PDB file of C-alpha atoms in Angstrom:
ATOM      1  CA  GLU A   1      -0.140   0.220  -0.066  1.00  0.00           C
ATOM      2  CA  VAL A   2       1.358   3.399  -1.273  1.00  0.00           C
ATOM      3  CA  GLN A   3       1.673   5.271   2.023  1.00  0.00           C
ATOM      4  CA  LEU A   4       3.186   8.851   3.271  1.00  0.00           C
ATOM      5  CA  VAL A   5       3.084   9.457   7.293  1.00  0.00           C
ATOM      6  CA  GLU A   6       4.472  12.840   8.387  1.00  0.00           C
ATOM      7  CA  SER A   7       5.649  13.508  11.938  1.00  0.00           C
ATOM      8  CA  GLY A   8       7.410  16.332  13.408  1.00  0.00           C
ATOM      9  CA  GLY A   9       4.464  19.002  13.739  1.00  0.00           C
ATOM     10  CA  GLY A  10       4.327  20.958  17.128  1.00  0.00           C
ATOM     11  CA  LEU A  11       4.626  24.547  18.684  1.00  0.00           C
ATOM     12  CA  VAL A  12       7.339  26.962  18.226  1.00  0.00           C
ATOM     13  CA  LYS A  13       8.048  30.444  18.955  1.00  0.00           C
ATOM     14  CA  PRO A  14       8.219  33.093  16.107  1.00  0.00           C
ATOM     15  CA  GLY A  15      11.697  33.001  14.459  1.00  0.00           C
ATOM     16  CA  GLY A  16      12.287  29.410  15.603  1.00  0.00           C
ATOM     17  CA  SER A  17      13.086  26.466  13.603  1.00  0.00           C
ATOM     18  CA  LEU A  18      11.268  22.854  13.040  1.00  0.00           C
ATOM     19  CA  ARG A  19      11.865  20.288  10.831  1.00  0.00           C
ATOM     20  CA  LEU A  20       9.150  18.129   9.736  1.00  0.00           C
ATOM     21  CA  SER A  21       9.603  14.461   8.140  1.00  0.00           C
ATOM     22  CA  CYS A  22       8.129  12.539   5.840  1.00  0.00           C
ATOM     23  CA  ALA A  23       8.170   8.846   5.943  1.00  0.00           C
ATOM     24  CA  ALA A  24       7.299   6.719   2.421  1.00  0.00           C
ATOM     25  CA  SER A  25       6.208   3.357   1.953  1.00  0.00           C
ATOM     26  CA  GLY A  26       5.005   1.057  -0.808  1.00  0.00           C
ATOM     27  CA  PHE A  27       6.583   2.815  -3.738  1.00  0.00           C
ATOM     28  CA  THR A  28      10.236   3.540  -5.303  1.00  0.00           C
ATOM     29  CA  PHE A  29      10.580   6.665  -3.061  1.00  0.00           C
ATOM     30  CA  SER A  30      14.000   7.521  -4.672  1.00  0.00           C
ATOM     31  CA  ASN A  31      12.358   7.883  -8.309  1.00  0.00           C
ATOM     32  CA  ALA A  32       9.394  10.274  -6.955  1.00  0.00           C
ATOM     33  CA  TRP A  33       8.996  13.911  -6.831  1.00  0.00           C
ATOM     34  CA  MET A  34       7.931  14.961  -3.508  1.00  0.00           C
ATOM     35  CA  SER A  35       6.054  18.271  -2.572  1.00  0.00           C
ATOM     36  CA  TRP A  36       4.930  19.801   0.631  1.00  0.00           C
ATOM     37  CA  VAL A  37       1.409  21.488   0.588  1.00  0.00           C
ATOM     38  CA  ARG A  38       0.337  23.620   3.684  1.00  0.00           C
ATOM     39  CA  GLN A  39      -3.023  24.820   4.947  1.00  0.00           C
ATOM     40  CA  ALA A  40      -3.341  27.656   7.393  1.00  0.00           C
ATOM     41  CA  PRO A  41      -6.795  27.314   9.822  1.00  0.00           C
ATOM     42  CA  GLY A  42      -9.661  28.267   7.703  1.00  0.00           C
ATOM     43  CA  LYS A  43      -8.231  28.569   4.778  1.00  0.00           C
ATOM     44  CA  GLY A  44      -7.128  27.166   1.353  1.00  0.00           C
ATOM     45  CA  LEU A  45      -4.418  24.852  -0.409  1.00  0.00           C
ATOM     46  CA  GLU A  46      -0.823  26.266  -0.715  1.00  0.00           C
ATOM     47  CA  TRP A  47       2.112  24.556  -2.306  1.00  0.00           C
ATOM     48  CA  VAL A  48       5.182  25.224  -0.097  1.00  0.00           C
ATOM     49  CA  GLY A  49       7.742  23.537  -2.150  1.00  0.00           C
ATOM     50  CA  ARG A  50       8.907  20.206  -4.419  1.00  0.00           C
ATOM     51  CA  ILE A  51      11.860  18.315  -4.601  1.00  0.00           C
ATOM     52  CA  LYS A  52      12.618  16.050  -7.645  1.00  0.00           C
ATOM     53  CA  SER A  53      14.329  12.754  -8.171  1.00  0.00           C
ATOM     54  CA  LYS A  54      18.190  12.622  -7.886  1.00  0.00           C
ATOM     55  CA  THR A  55      17.625  11.074 -11.429  1.00  0.00           C
ATOM     56  CA  ASP A  56      16.251  14.116 -12.455  1.00  0.00           C
ATOM     57  CA  GLY A  57      18.664  16.704 -10.806  1.00  0.00           C
ATOM     58  CA  GLY A  58      17.343  16.667  -7.117  1.00  0.00           C
ATOM     59  CA  THR A  59      16.361  20.111  -7.740  1.00  0.00           C
ATOM     60  CA  THR A  60      14.130  21.877  -5.573  1.00  0.00           C
ATOM     61  CA  ASP A  61      11.493  24.550  -5.980  1.00  0.00           C
ATOM     62  CA  TYR A  62       9.848  26.919  -3.279  1.00  0.00           C
ATOM     63  CA  ALA A  63       6.920  29.148  -3.219  1.00  0.00           C
ATOM     64  CA  ALA A  64       7.748  32.844  -2.868  1.00  0.00           C
ATOM     65  CA  PRO A  65       6.268  33.241   1.040  1.00  0.00           C
ATOM     66  CA  VAL A  66       8.590  30.508   2.617  1.00  0.00           C
ATOM     67  CA  LYS A  67      11.716  30.990  -0.381  1.00  0.00           C
ATOM     68  CA  GLY A  68      15.051  31.222   1.629  1.00  0.00           C
ATOM     69  CA  ARG A  69      13.476  30.351   4.983  1.00  0.00           C
ATOM     70  CA  PHE A  70      12.267  26.874   4.508  1.00  0.00           C
ATOM     71  CA  THR A  71      14.468  24.058   2.670  1.00  0.00           C
ATOM     72  CA  ILE A  72      13.777  20.663   1.428  1.00  0.00           C
ATOM     73  CA  SER A  73      15.689  17.775   1.338  1.00  0.00           C
ATOM     74  CA  ARG A  74      15.505  14.232   1.119  1.00  0.00           C
ATOM     75  CA  ASP A  75      17.005  10.966   2.398  1.00  0.00           C
ATOM     76  CA  ASP A  76      16.429   7.818  -0.324  1.00  0.00           C
ATOM     77  CA  SER A  77      18.077   5.511   1.801  1.00  0.00           C
ATOM     78  CA  LYS A  78      15.699   5.946   4.594  1.00  0.00           C
ATOM     79  CA  ASN A  79      12.677   6.480   2.312  1.00  0.00           C
ATOM     80  CA  THR A  80      12.246  10.122   4.113  1.00  0.00           C
ATOM     81  CA  LEU A  81      11.624  13.607   2.742  1.00  0.00           C
ATOM     82  CA  TYR A  82      11.776  16.317   5.135  1.00  0.00           C
ATOM     83  CA  LEU A  83      10.791  20.555   5.314  1.00  0.00           C
ATOM     84  CA  GLN A  84      13.466  22.340   7.570  1.00  0.00           C
ATOM     85  CA  MET A  85      11.689  25.364   8.433  1.00  0.00           C
ATOM     86  CA  ASN A  86      13.945  28.367   9.969  1.00  0.00           C
ATOM     87  CA  SER A  87      12.751  31.977  11.112  1.00  0.00           C
ATOM     88  CA  LEU A  88       8.984  31.114  11.333  1.00  0.00           C
ATOM     89  CA  LYS A  89       6.584  33.484  11.196  1.00  0.00           C
ATOM     90  CA  THR A  90       2.856  33.252  12.608  1.00  0.00           C
ATOM     91  CA  GLU A  91       1.740  33.449   9.142  1.00  0.00           C
ATOM     92  CA  ASP A  92       3.140  29.676   8.906  1.00  0.00           C
ATOM     93  CA  THR A  93       0.746  28.186  11.329  1.00  0.00           C
ATOM     94  CA  ALA A  94      -0.732  25.722   9.259  1.00  0.00           C
ATOM     95  CA  VAL A  95      -1.115  21.579   8.722  1.00  0.00           C
ATOM     96  CA  TYR A  96       1.196  20.458   6.466  1.00  0.00           C
ATOM     97  CA  TYR A  97       0.932  17.879   3.983  1.00  0.00           C
ATOM     98  CA  CYS A  98       3.194  15.630   2.372  1.00  0.00           C
ATOM     99  CA  THR A  99       2.165  14.544  -1.401  1.00  0.00           C
ATOM    100  CA  THR A 100       3.447  13.210  -4.529  1.00  0.00           C
ATOM    101  CA  ASP A 101       2.240  12.402  -8.163  1.00  0.00           C
ATOM    102  CA  SER A 102       2.753   8.849  -8.608  1.00  0.00           C
ATOM    103  CA  SER A 103       2.581   9.118 -12.514  1.00  0.00           C
ATOM    104  CA  VAL A 104       6.413  10.425 -12.288  1.00  0.00           C
ATOM    105  CA  LEU A 105       7.271   6.626 -11.311  1.00  0.00           C
ATOM    106  CA  TRP A 106       5.288   5.197 -14.501  1.00  0.00           C
ATOM    107  CA  PHE A 107       6.153   7.620 -17.087  1.00  0.00           C
ATOM    108  CA  GLY A 108       8.945   9.949 -15.759  1.00  0.00           C
ATOM    109  CA  GLU A 109       6.705  13.099 -15.670  1.00  0.00           C
ATOM    110  CA  SER A 110       4.080  14.850 -13.606  1.00  0.00           C
ATOM    111  CA  LEU A 111       0.650  13.720 -15.593  1.00  0.00           C
ATOM    112  CA  TYR A 112      -1.885  13.198 -12.300  1.00  0.00           C
ATOM    113  CA  GLY A 113      -1.177  16.482  -9.898  1.00  0.00           C
ATOM    114  CA  MET A 114      -0.741  15.067  -6.484  1.00  0.00           C
ATOM    115  CA  ASP A 115      -2.658  11.956  -5.935  1.00  0.00           C
ATOM    116  CA  VAL A 116      -0.846  10.438  -3.047  1.00  0.00           C
ATOM    117  CA  TRP A 117      -1.218  12.358   0.447  1.00  0.00           C
ATOM    118  CA  GLY A 118       0.126  12.020   3.601  1.00  0.00           C
ATOM    119  CA  GLN A 119      -2.802  12.769   6.754  1.00  0.00           C
ATOM    120  CA  GLY A 120      -0.868  16.522   7.671  1.00  0.00           C
ATOM    121  CA  THR A 121       1.118  17.417  10.620  1.00  0.00           C
ATOM    122  CA  THR A 122       0.226  20.359  12.672  1.00  0.00           C
ATOM    123  CA  VAL A 123       2.784  23.376  13.151  1.00  0.00           C
ATOM    124  CA  THR A 124       2.068  26.435  15.510  1.00  0.00           C
ATOM    125  CA  VAL A 125       3.904  29.908  15.289  1.00  0.00           C
ATOM    126  CA  SER A 126       3.063  31.363  18.485  1.00  0.00           C
ATOM    127  CA  SER A 127       4.643  33.224  21.168  1.00  0.00           C
TER     128      SER A 127
ATOM    129  CA  GLU B   1       2.916  34.960 -12.171  1.00  0.00           C
ATOM    130  CA  ILE B   2      -0.037  33.173 -12.710  1.00  0.00           C
ATOM    131  CA  VAL B   3      -3.260  33.630 -10.561  1.00  0.00           C
ATOM    132  CA  LEU B   4      -6.313  31.038 -10.477  1.00  0.00           C
ATOM    133  CA  THR B   5      -9.401  32.389  -9.430  1.00  0.00           C
ATOM    134  CA  GLN B   6     -12.326  30.230  -8.419  1.00  0.00           C
ATOM    135  CA  SER B   7     -16.118  30.818  -8.486  1.00  0.00           C
ATOM    136  CA  PRO B   8     -18.196  30.884  -6.747  1.00  0.00           C
ATOM    137  CA  GLY B   9     -16.662  30.947  -3.318  1.00  0.00           C
ATOM    138  CA  THR B  10     -19.989  29.070  -2.371  1.00  0.00           C
ATOM    139  CA  LEU B  11     -22.181  27.219  -3.873  1.00  0.00           C
ATOM    140  CA  SER B  12     -25.263  26.013  -1.932  1.00  0.00           C
ATOM    141  CA  LEU B  13     -27.339  23.199  -3.978  1.00  0.00           C
ATOM    142  CA  SER B  14     -29.593  20.173  -2.917  1.00  0.00           C
ATOM    143  CA  PRO B  15     -28.451  16.410  -3.246  1.00  0.00           C
ATOM    144  CA  GLY B  16     -29.485  15.177  -6.817  1.00  0.00           C
ATOM    145  CA  GLU B  17     -28.882  18.808  -8.509  1.00  0.00           C
ATOM    146  CA  ARG B  18     -25.952  19.662 -10.516  1.00  0.00           C
ATOM    147  CA  ALA B  19     -22.917  21.491  -9.772  1.00  0.00           C
ATOM    148  CA  THR B  20     -21.016  24.012 -11.979  1.00  0.00           C
ATOM    149  CA  LEU B  21     -17.679  25.390 -10.475  1.00  0.00           C
ATOM    150  CA  SER B  22     -15.354  27.526 -12.293  1.00  0.00           C
ATOM    151  CA  CYS B  23     -11.682  28.162 -12.301  1.00  0.00           C
ATOM    152  CA  ARG B  24     -10.266  30.583 -14.198  1.00  0.00           C
ATOM    153  CA  ALA B  25      -6.398  31.519 -14.564  1.00  0.00           C
ATOM    154  CA  SER B  26      -4.669  34.991 -15.343  1.00  0.00           C
ATOM    155  CA  GLN B  27      -2.660  33.508 -18.105  1.00  0.00           C
ATOM    156  CA  SER B  28      -3.549  30.349 -20.386  1.00  0.00           C
ATOM    157  CA  VAL B  29      -2.498  27.184 -18.601  1.00  0.00           C
ATOM    158  CA  SER B  30      -1.775  24.007 -20.442  1.00  0.00           C
ATOM    159  CA  SER B  31      -5.145  21.926 -20.101  1.00  0.00           C
ATOM    160  CA  SER B  32      -2.166  18.537 -19.450  1.00  0.00           C
ATOM    161  CA  TYR B  33      -1.544  20.314 -16.238  1.00  0.00           C
ATOM    162  CA  LEU B  34      -4.859  21.497 -14.304  1.00  0.00           C
ATOM    163  CA  ALA B  35      -6.263  19.164 -11.723  1.00  0.00           C
ATOM    164  CA  TRP B  36      -9.387  19.528  -9.130  1.00  0.00           C
ATOM    165  CA  TYR B  37      -9.435  17.854  -5.729  1.00  0.00           C
ATOM    166  CA  GLN B  38     -12.189  17.346  -3.312  1.00  0.00           C
ATOM    167  CA  GLN B  39     -11.767  18.291   0.410  1.00  0.00           C
ATOM    168  CA  LYS B  40     -13.377  17.507   3.534  1.00  0.00           C
ATOM    169  CA  PRO B  41     -13.420  18.339   6.579  1.00  0.00           C
ATOM    170  CA  GLY B  42     -10.298  16.805   8.564  1.00  0.00           C
ATOM    171  CA  GLN B  43      -9.173  15.070   5.535  1.00  0.00           C
ATOM    172  CA  ALA B  44      -6.354  15.566   3.551  1.00  0.00           C
ATOM    173  CA  PRO B  45      -7.410  16.665  -0.471  1.00  0.00           C
ATOM    174  CA  ARG B  46      -8.276  14.007  -2.865  1.00  0.00           C
ATOM    175  CA  LEU B  47      -7.187  14.169  -6.239  1.00  0.00           C
ATOM    176  CA  LEU B  48     -10.740  14.099  -8.856  1.00  0.00           C
ATOM    177  CA  ILE B  49      -9.630  15.198 -12.084  1.00  0.00           C
ATOM    178  CA  TYR B  50      -6.148  15.788 -13.614  1.00  0.00           C
ATOM    179  CA  GLY B  51      -5.136  16.797 -17.166  1.00  0.00           C
ATOM    180  CA  ALA B  52      -8.313  18.966 -16.763  1.00  0.00           C
ATOM    181  CA  SER B  53     -11.080  16.100 -18.079  1.00  0.00           C
ATOM    182  CA  SER B  54      -9.487  12.673 -17.100  1.00  0.00           C
ATOM    183  CA  ARG B  55     -11.055  11.015 -14.010  1.00  0.00           C
ATOM    184  CA  ALA B  56      -8.394   9.770 -11.285  1.00  0.00           C
ATOM    185  CA  THR B  57      -8.840   6.516 -10.125  1.00  0.00           C
ATOM    186  CA  GLY B  58     -11.783   5.477  -8.176  1.00  0.00           C
ATOM    187  CA  ILE B  59     -13.656   8.728  -9.464  1.00  0.00           C
ATOM    188  CA  PRO B  60     -17.225   8.280  -9.905  1.00  0.00           C
ATOM    189  CA  ASP B  61     -18.342   9.357 -13.758  1.00  0.00           C
ATOM    190  CA  ARG B  62     -20.673  12.090 -11.649  1.00  0.00           C
ATOM    191  CA  PHE B  63     -17.542  14.239 -11.468  1.00  0.00           C
ATOM    192  CA  SER B  64     -16.047  15.532 -15.164  1.00  0.00           C
ATOM    193  CA  GLY B  65     -14.103  18.399 -15.854  1.00  0.00           C
ATOM    194  CA  SER B  66     -13.837  20.329 -19.112  1.00  0.00           C
ATOM    195  CA  GLY B  67     -11.821  23.728 -20.172  1.00  0.00           C
ATOM    196  CA  SER B  68      -9.035  25.387 -21.895  1.00  0.00           C
ATOM    197  CA  GLY B  69      -6.803  27.865 -22.103  1.00  0.00           C
ATOM    198  CA  THR B  70      -7.755  30.437 -19.204  1.00  0.00           C
ATOM    199  CA  ASP B  71     -11.185  28.868 -18.034  1.00  0.00           C
ATOM    200  CA  PHE B  72     -12.047  25.235 -16.629  1.00  0.00           C
ATOM    201  CA  THR B  73     -15.047  23.929 -15.137  1.00  0.00           C
ATOM    202  CA  LEU B  74     -15.815  21.114 -12.764  1.00  0.00           C
ATOM    203  CA  THR B  75     -19.242  19.448 -12.901  1.00  0.00           C
ATOM    204  CA  ILE B  76     -21.199  17.157 -10.437  1.00  0.00           C
ATOM    205  CA  SER B  77     -23.681  16.074 -12.445  1.00  0.00           C
ATOM    206  CA  ARG B  78     -26.297  14.866  -9.536  1.00  0.00           C
ATOM    207  CA  LEU B  79     -25.035  15.770  -6.115  1.00  0.00           C
ATOM    208  CA  GLU B  80     -24.478  12.876  -3.593  1.00  0.00           C
ATOM    209  CA  PRO B  81     -24.502  13.363   0.432  1.00  0.00           C
ATOM    210  CA  GLU B  82     -20.865  12.633   0.164  1.00  0.00           C
ATOM    211  CA  ASP B  83     -19.903  15.432  -2.469  1.00  0.00           C
ATOM    212  CA  PHE B  84     -20.631  18.433  -0.115  1.00  0.00           C
ATOM    213  CA  ALA B  85     -17.002  19.421   0.743  1.00  0.00           C
ATOM    214  CA  VAL B  86     -14.342  21.926  -0.744  1.00  0.00           C
ATOM    215  CA  TYR B  87     -12.835  21.994  -4.306  1.00  0.00           C
ATOM    216  CA  TYR B  88      -9.823  23.216  -5.701  1.00  0.00           C
ATOM    217  CA  CYS B  89      -8.317  23.745  -9.071  1.00  0.00           C
ATOM    218  CA  GLN B  90      -4.278  23.364  -9.364  1.00  0.00           C
ATOM    219  CA  GLN B  91      -1.797  24.065 -11.775  1.00  0.00           C
ATOM    220  CA  TYR B  92       0.884  21.704 -12.152  1.00  0.00           C
ATOM    221  CA  GLY B  93       3.877  20.795 -13.867  1.00  0.00           C
ATOM    222  CA  SER B  94       6.585  22.920 -14.209  1.00  0.00           C
ATOM    223  CA  SER B  95       5.058  25.439 -11.640  1.00  0.00           C
ATOM    224  CA  LEU B  96       2.363  24.468  -8.896  1.00  0.00           C
ATOM    225  CA  LEU B  97      -0.352  26.589  -7.155  1.00  0.00           C
ATOM    226  CA  PHE B  98      -3.769  26.068  -6.229  1.00  0.00           C
ATOM    227  CA  GLY B  99      -6.959  28.012  -6.797  1.00  0.00           C
ATOM    228  CA  GLY B 100      -8.621  29.761  -3.487  1.00  0.00           C
ATOM    229  CA  GLY B 101     -11.402  27.374  -3.122  1.00  0.00           C
ATOM    230  CA  THR B 102     -15.147  26.416  -3.626  1.00  0.00           C
ATOM    231  CA  LYS B 103     -17.119  25.223  -0.532  1.00  0.00           C
ATOM    232  CA  VAL B 104     -20.043  23.088  -2.233  1.00  0.00           C
ATOM    233  CA  GLU B 105     -22.999  23.021   0.968  1.00  0.00           C
ATOM    234  CA  ILE B 106     -26.261  21.798   1.392  1.00  0.00           C
ATOM    235  CA  LYS B 107     -29.409  24.311   0.644  1.00  0.00           C
TER     236      LYS B 107
END
């Protein structure tokens, strides 16, 4: 069964740091392009960033609000995706989802969007 | 930078009625990379439609997507009780972003 399980959320003060993890199983993680998506309380979905597979360059892209503060990385030996969040602001308070497009595994390109999602982990930035 | 605007913000309908949701892009979007998601309270989003008009695995055929260029539509032919939720459109591929969402509520 394809599964993504996020962890690492919690309460942090403004200016602080936090690292989220996403454990993947049921598919060849090393070939996957992985994304983080967040959702502030009562708000819509916001794409945070993406990392491609090492085969496809391992490149990362970020949304403007988090660029320079957040870093996405992966450990293919552990089938784990990370989101390092620094200089956190109150507006970073959200549920953070790990997600992937399984079509990359079969076709080598993103055809579906985001068809596999974790259950999310909650980050609260407050003094 | 492309912006996706969804309308209406809220759609109040009764079970059995037809729902038509709009997603308008500020610049032309490749229809190959336009998706729709459903989200219920406390749950992760679920992919409904990809490539503007292809249903994802396991999605009932009452859900259909259409459109091209800057105007895309998600249609639910006959609303079932489980379809009342929030729906998001998304551009993906080289760049990724979501629309603001449309809530479909019971009238």
